[in-house]
């Protein structure tokens, strides 16, 4: 197993597709609510995103600090104060913070519309090494789970009043908003409810491209490169396994036919 990406090496290691150093987010923070069952899956897309993004300062862990970060994950069946880091809980419940919940609920608006409504500043970043420190960042909550579990998690969170009261529900419409780069069933090793459903890694990549804007490092491609490599490696392994099984079946069939002919003679 690879000690970095925790995948079988060399056939499934995706380290060659990772950024040289984890990417820092200048305009946003990614917060993920992951279902416990998803955290145990070997074919989950979220660990790939986690390896690509800078997790930031950890001084705020289990404290009331507002330490900055780019990526945070909590494993639970709903979003609530008892399952979220206290510093992050305090940060997201600050009414001055911009918080989006990425889930296609009935009252959700498109991500681009949410950016317009919130008057979020999409100033261009020309050079990463001297990028400005933005006064406002958008905090984006994603849900990492199967579609069935995701709906249950949202329902339980709403029932318990867990989302920040000032949060905005947003939805992605990649087939319309990102027609040029949208690939149906890109994460082909899992079966989505429809061709328009995206893996968590794809959702995060599409959203960060909108929020982070133009950067020297193409964050969309950087986040999806390991995903594509993972899918390609998985398909190669599957094809090899099918080819091996076919050869074995063919030999068994041939031996069986030869045995029957000998018996008949």
C-alpha positions as CSV (number, residue, x, y, z in Angstrom):
1,X,0.0,0.0,0.0
2,X,1.2,3.5,-0.8
3,X,2.0,5.3,2.4
4,X,0.7,8.6,1.1
5,X,-2.5,7.9,-0.9
6,X,-3.3,4.6,1.0
7,X,-3.9,2.8,-2.3
8,X,-2.4,-0.4,-3.7
9,X,0.9,0.3,-5.4
10,X,1.8,0.5,-8.1
11,X,-1.3,-0.4,-10.0
12,X,-3.7,1.9,-8.1
13,X,-1.4,4.6,-6.6
14,X,-2.6,8.1,-7.6
15,X,0.3,10.2,-6.2
16,X,1.6,11.0,-9.6
17,X,-1.6,13.0,-10.3
18,X,-1.5,15.0,-7.1
19,X,-0.4,18.6,-6.9
20,X,3.3,19.0,-5.9
21,X,2.1,20.8,-2.7
22,X,-1.5,20.9,-1.4
23,X,-3.5,23.8,-2.8
24,X,-4.4,26.7,-0.6
25,X,-7.9,28.3,-1.1
26,X,-7.9,32.1,-1.0
27,X,-11.6,32.8,-1.3
28,X,-13.3,29.8,0.2
29,X,-13.3,27.0,2.8
30,X,-14.5,23.5,2.1
31,X,-16.4,21.8,4.9
32,X,-17.6,18.2,4.3
33,X,-20.2,16.3,6.3
34,X,-19.4,12.7,5.5
35,X,-21.6,9.7,6.3
36,X,-19.9,7.0,8.4
37,X,-20.4,4.4,5.7
38,X,-18.8,6.5,3.1
39,X,-15.7,7.0,5.2
40,X,-15.2,3.2,5.0
41,X,-15.5,2.9,1.3
42,X,-12.3,2.2,-0.7
43,X,-13.8,3.8,-3.9
44,X,-14.8,7.1,-2.3
45,X,-13.8,10.2,-4.2
46,X,-13.4,12.5,-1.1
47,X,-10.0,11.2,0.0
48,X,-8.6,12.4,-3.4
49,X,-9.8,15.9,-2.8
50,X,-8.4,15.8,0.8
51,X,-5.0,15.0,-0.6
52,X,-5.1,17.9,-3.0
53,X,-6.2,20.7,-0.6
54,X,-4.3,22.4,2.2
55,X,-5.9,21.5,5.5
56,X,-4.5,24.7,6.9
57,X,-3.7,25.6,10.5
58,X,-4.8,22.9,13.0
59,X,-4.5,25.2,16.1
60,X,-8.2,25.6,16.1
61,X,-8.9,22.0,16.5
62,X,-11.2,21.4,19.5
63,X,-10.9,25.0,20.5
64,X,-12.7,28.3,20.0
65,X,-10.1,29.6,17.7
66,X,-11.0,30.9,14.2
67,X,-7.8,29.5,12.7
68,X,-7.9,29.6,9.0
69,X,-8.3,26.4,7.0
70,X,-9.1,25.3,3.4
71,X,-10.5,21.9,4.0
72,X,-12.4,20.2,7.0
73,X,-14.3,17.0,7.3
74,X,-16.5,15.7,10.0
75,X,-17.9,12.1,10.0
76,X,-21.5,12.0,11.2
77,X,-25.1,11.3,10.2
78,X,-26.2,15.0,10.6
79,X,-24.7,18.4,11.1
80,X,-24.8,19.5,14.7
81,X,-22.9,21.2,17.4
82,X,-22.0,17.9,19.1
83,X,-20.2,16.5,16.0
84,X,-18.5,19.6,14.7
85,X,-15.2,21.2,15.8
86,X,-16.2,24.0,18.3
87,X,-14.0,26.6,16.5
88,X,-15.6,25.8,13.1
89,X,-19.1,25.7,14.6
90,X,-18.6,29.2,16.0
91,X,-17.1,30.4,12.7
92,X,-20.0,29.2,10.6
93,X,-22.7,30.5,13.0
94,X,-21.2,34.0,12.9
95,X,-23.9,36.0,10.9
96,X,-21.1,37.9,9.2
97,X,-19.8,34.7,7.6
98,X,-21.1,33.7,4.2
99,X,-22.2,30.0,4.3
100,X,-23.5,27.9,1.4
101,X,-25.0,24.4,1.8
102,X,-24.5,22.5,-1.4
103,X,-27.6,20.3,-1.8
104,X,-30.4,20.3,-4.4
105,X,-33.2,21.0,-1.9
106,X,-36.5,22.5,-3.2
107,X,-35.5,26.1,-2.1
108,X,-31.9,25.8,-3.4
109,X,-30.8,28.4,-5.9
110,X,-28.0,28.0,-8.5
111,X,-24.5,28.5,-7.2
112,X,-23.8,31.4,-9.6
113,X,-27.0,33.1,-8.5
114,X,-26.0,32.6,-4.9
115,X,-22.7,34.4,-5.6
116,X,-24.5,37.2,-7.3
117,X,-27.1,37.6,-4.5
118,X,-24.4,37.6,-1.8
119,X,-22.3,40.1,-3.8
120,X,-19.3,37.9,-3.5
121,X,-16.1,39.5,-4.9
122,X,-14.7,37.4,-7.7
123,X,-11.5,39.4,-8.1
124,X,-9.0,37.7,-10.3
125,X,-5.9,36.1,-8.8
126,X,-3.0,36.5,-11.2
127,X,-0.2,35.1,-9.2
128,X,-0.6,32.5,-6.5
129,X,2.6,33.3,-4.7
130,X,1.5,36.8,-4.1
131,X,-2.3,36.3,-3.9
132,X,-4.1,38.8,-1.7
133,X,-5.8,37.9,1.5
134,X,-9.5,38.4,1.0
135,X,-11.5,39.9,3.7
136,X,-14.5,37.6,2.9
137,X,-14.5,33.9,2.2
138,X,-17.4,31.7,1.4
139,X,-17.8,28.7,3.5
140,X,-19.3,25.8,1.5
141,X,-20.7,22.7,3.2
142,X,-20.8,19.6,1.1
143,X,-22.4,16.2,1.9
144,X,-20.5,13.1,1.1
145,X,-22.8,10.1,1.0
146,X,-24.9,8.0,-1.3
147,X,-28.0,9.8,-2.5
148,X,-30.3,7.9,-0.1
149,X,-28.1,8.7,2.9
150,X,-27.6,12.3,1.8
151,X,-31.3,13.0,1.9
152,X,-31.6,11.4,5.3
153,X,-28.7,13.5,6.6
154,X,-30.2,16.7,5.3
155,X,-33.6,15.8,6.8
156,X,-32.2,15.0,10.2
157,X,-30.1,18.2,10.2
158,X,-33.1,20.3,9.4
159,X,-35.2,18.6,12.0
160,X,-32.5,19.3,14.6
161,X,-31.9,22.9,13.4
162,X,-28.3,22.2,12.6
163,X,-27.6,24.4,9.5
164,X,-26.5,28.0,10.3
165,X,-29.6,30.2,10.3
166,X,-28.1,32.6,7.7
167,X,-26.9,29.8,5.3
168,X,-27.9,29.8,1.6
169,X,-29.0,26.5,0.0
170,X,-27.3,26.1,-3.4
171,X,-27.4,23.5,-6.1
172,X,-25.1,22.7,-9.0
173,X,-26.3,22.6,-12.6
174,X,-23.1,21.4,-14.2
175,X,-24.6,20.3,-17.5
176,X,-25.9,23.8,-18.0
177,X,-23.4,26.0,-16.2
178,X,-20.2,24.0,-17.1
179,X,-21.2,22.5,-20.4
180,X,-17.7,22.7,-21.8
181,X,-16.1,20.7,-19.0
182,X,-19.0,18.6,-17.9
183,X,-18.5,14.8,-18.4
184,X,-21.5,12.6,-17.6
185,X,-20.6,9.6,-15.4
186,X,-17.0,10.8,-15.0
187,X,-16.7,8.8,-11.8
188,X,-17.6,5.6,-13.6
189,X,-16.6,3.2,-10.8
190,X,-19.8,4.2,-8.8
191,X,-23.3,4.1,-10.2
192,X,-25.0,7.5,-9.8
193,X,-28.8,8.0,-9.7
194,X,-28.5,9.7,-13.1
195,X,-26.0,10.9,-15.6
196,X,-26.2,14.4,-14.2
197,X,-25.3,13.4,-10.6
198,X,-21.7,14.1,-9.6
199,X,-19.3,12.6,-7.2
200,X,-18.3,14.7,-4.2
201,X,-14.9,15.4,-5.7
202,X,-16.5,16.6,-8.9
203,X,-18.9,18.9,-7.0
204,X,-16.1,20.4,-5.0
205,X,-14.0,20.9,-8.2
206,X,-16.8,22.7,-10.1
207,X,-17.7,24.9,-7.1
208,X,-14.1,25.9,-6.4
209,X,-13.5,26.9,-10.0
210,X,-16.4,29.3,-9.7
211,X,-15.3,30.7,-6.4
212,X,-11.5,30.7,-6.6
213,X,-11.6,32.2,-10.2
214,X,-8.7,32.2,-12.5
215,X,-5.5,31.0,-10.9
216,X,-2.0,30.0,-12.1
217,X,-2.8,26.5,-11.0
218,X,-6.0,25.3,-12.7
219,X,-7.8,24.2,-9.6
220,X,-10.5,22.4,-11.5
221,X,-8.0,20.2,-13.4
222,X,-5.8,19.8,-10.3
223,X,-8.7,18.4,-8.3
224,X,-10.0,16.0,-11.0
225,X,-6.6,14.7,-12.3
226,X,-6.3,12.1,-9.5
227,X,-10.0,11.2,-9.8
228,X,-9.5,10.4,-13.6
229,X,-6.3,8.4,-12.8
230,X,-8.2,6.4,-10.1
231,X,-11.0,5.6,-12.6
232,X,-8.6,4.7,-15.4
233,X,-6.6,2.4,-13.0
234,X,-9.8,0.8,-11.8
235,X,-11.0,0.1,-15.3
236,X,-7.6,-1.4,-16.3
237,X,-7.7,-3.7,-13.3
238,X,-11.3,-4.7,-14.2
239,X,-10.5,-5.4,-17.8
240,X,-7.5,-7.5,-16.8
241,X,-9.6,-9.5,-14.4
242,X,-12.3,-10.0,-17.0
243,X,-9.7,-11.1,-19.6
244,X,-8.1,-13.6,-17.1
245,X,-11.6,-15.0,-16.2
246,X,-12.4,-15.4,-19.9
247,X,-9.2,-17.3,-20.5
248,X,-9.9,-19.6,-17.5
249,X,-13.4,-20.2,-18.7
250,X,-12.2,-20.9,-22.2
251,X,-9.7,-23.5,-20.9
252,X,-12.3,-25.1,-18.7
253,X,-14.7,-25.3,-21.7
254,X,-12.0,-26.8,-23.9
255,X,-11.0,-29.4,-21.4
256,X,-14.6,-30.3,-20.8
257,X,-15.2,-30.8,-24.5
258,X,-12.1,-32.9,-24.8
259,X,-13.3,-35.0,-21.9
260,X,-16.7,-35.6,-23.5
261,X,-15.1,-36.6,-26.8
262,X,-12.8,-39.1,-25.1
263,X,-15.8,-40.6,-23.2
264,X,-17.8,-40.9,-26.4
265,X,-15.0,-42.8,-28.1
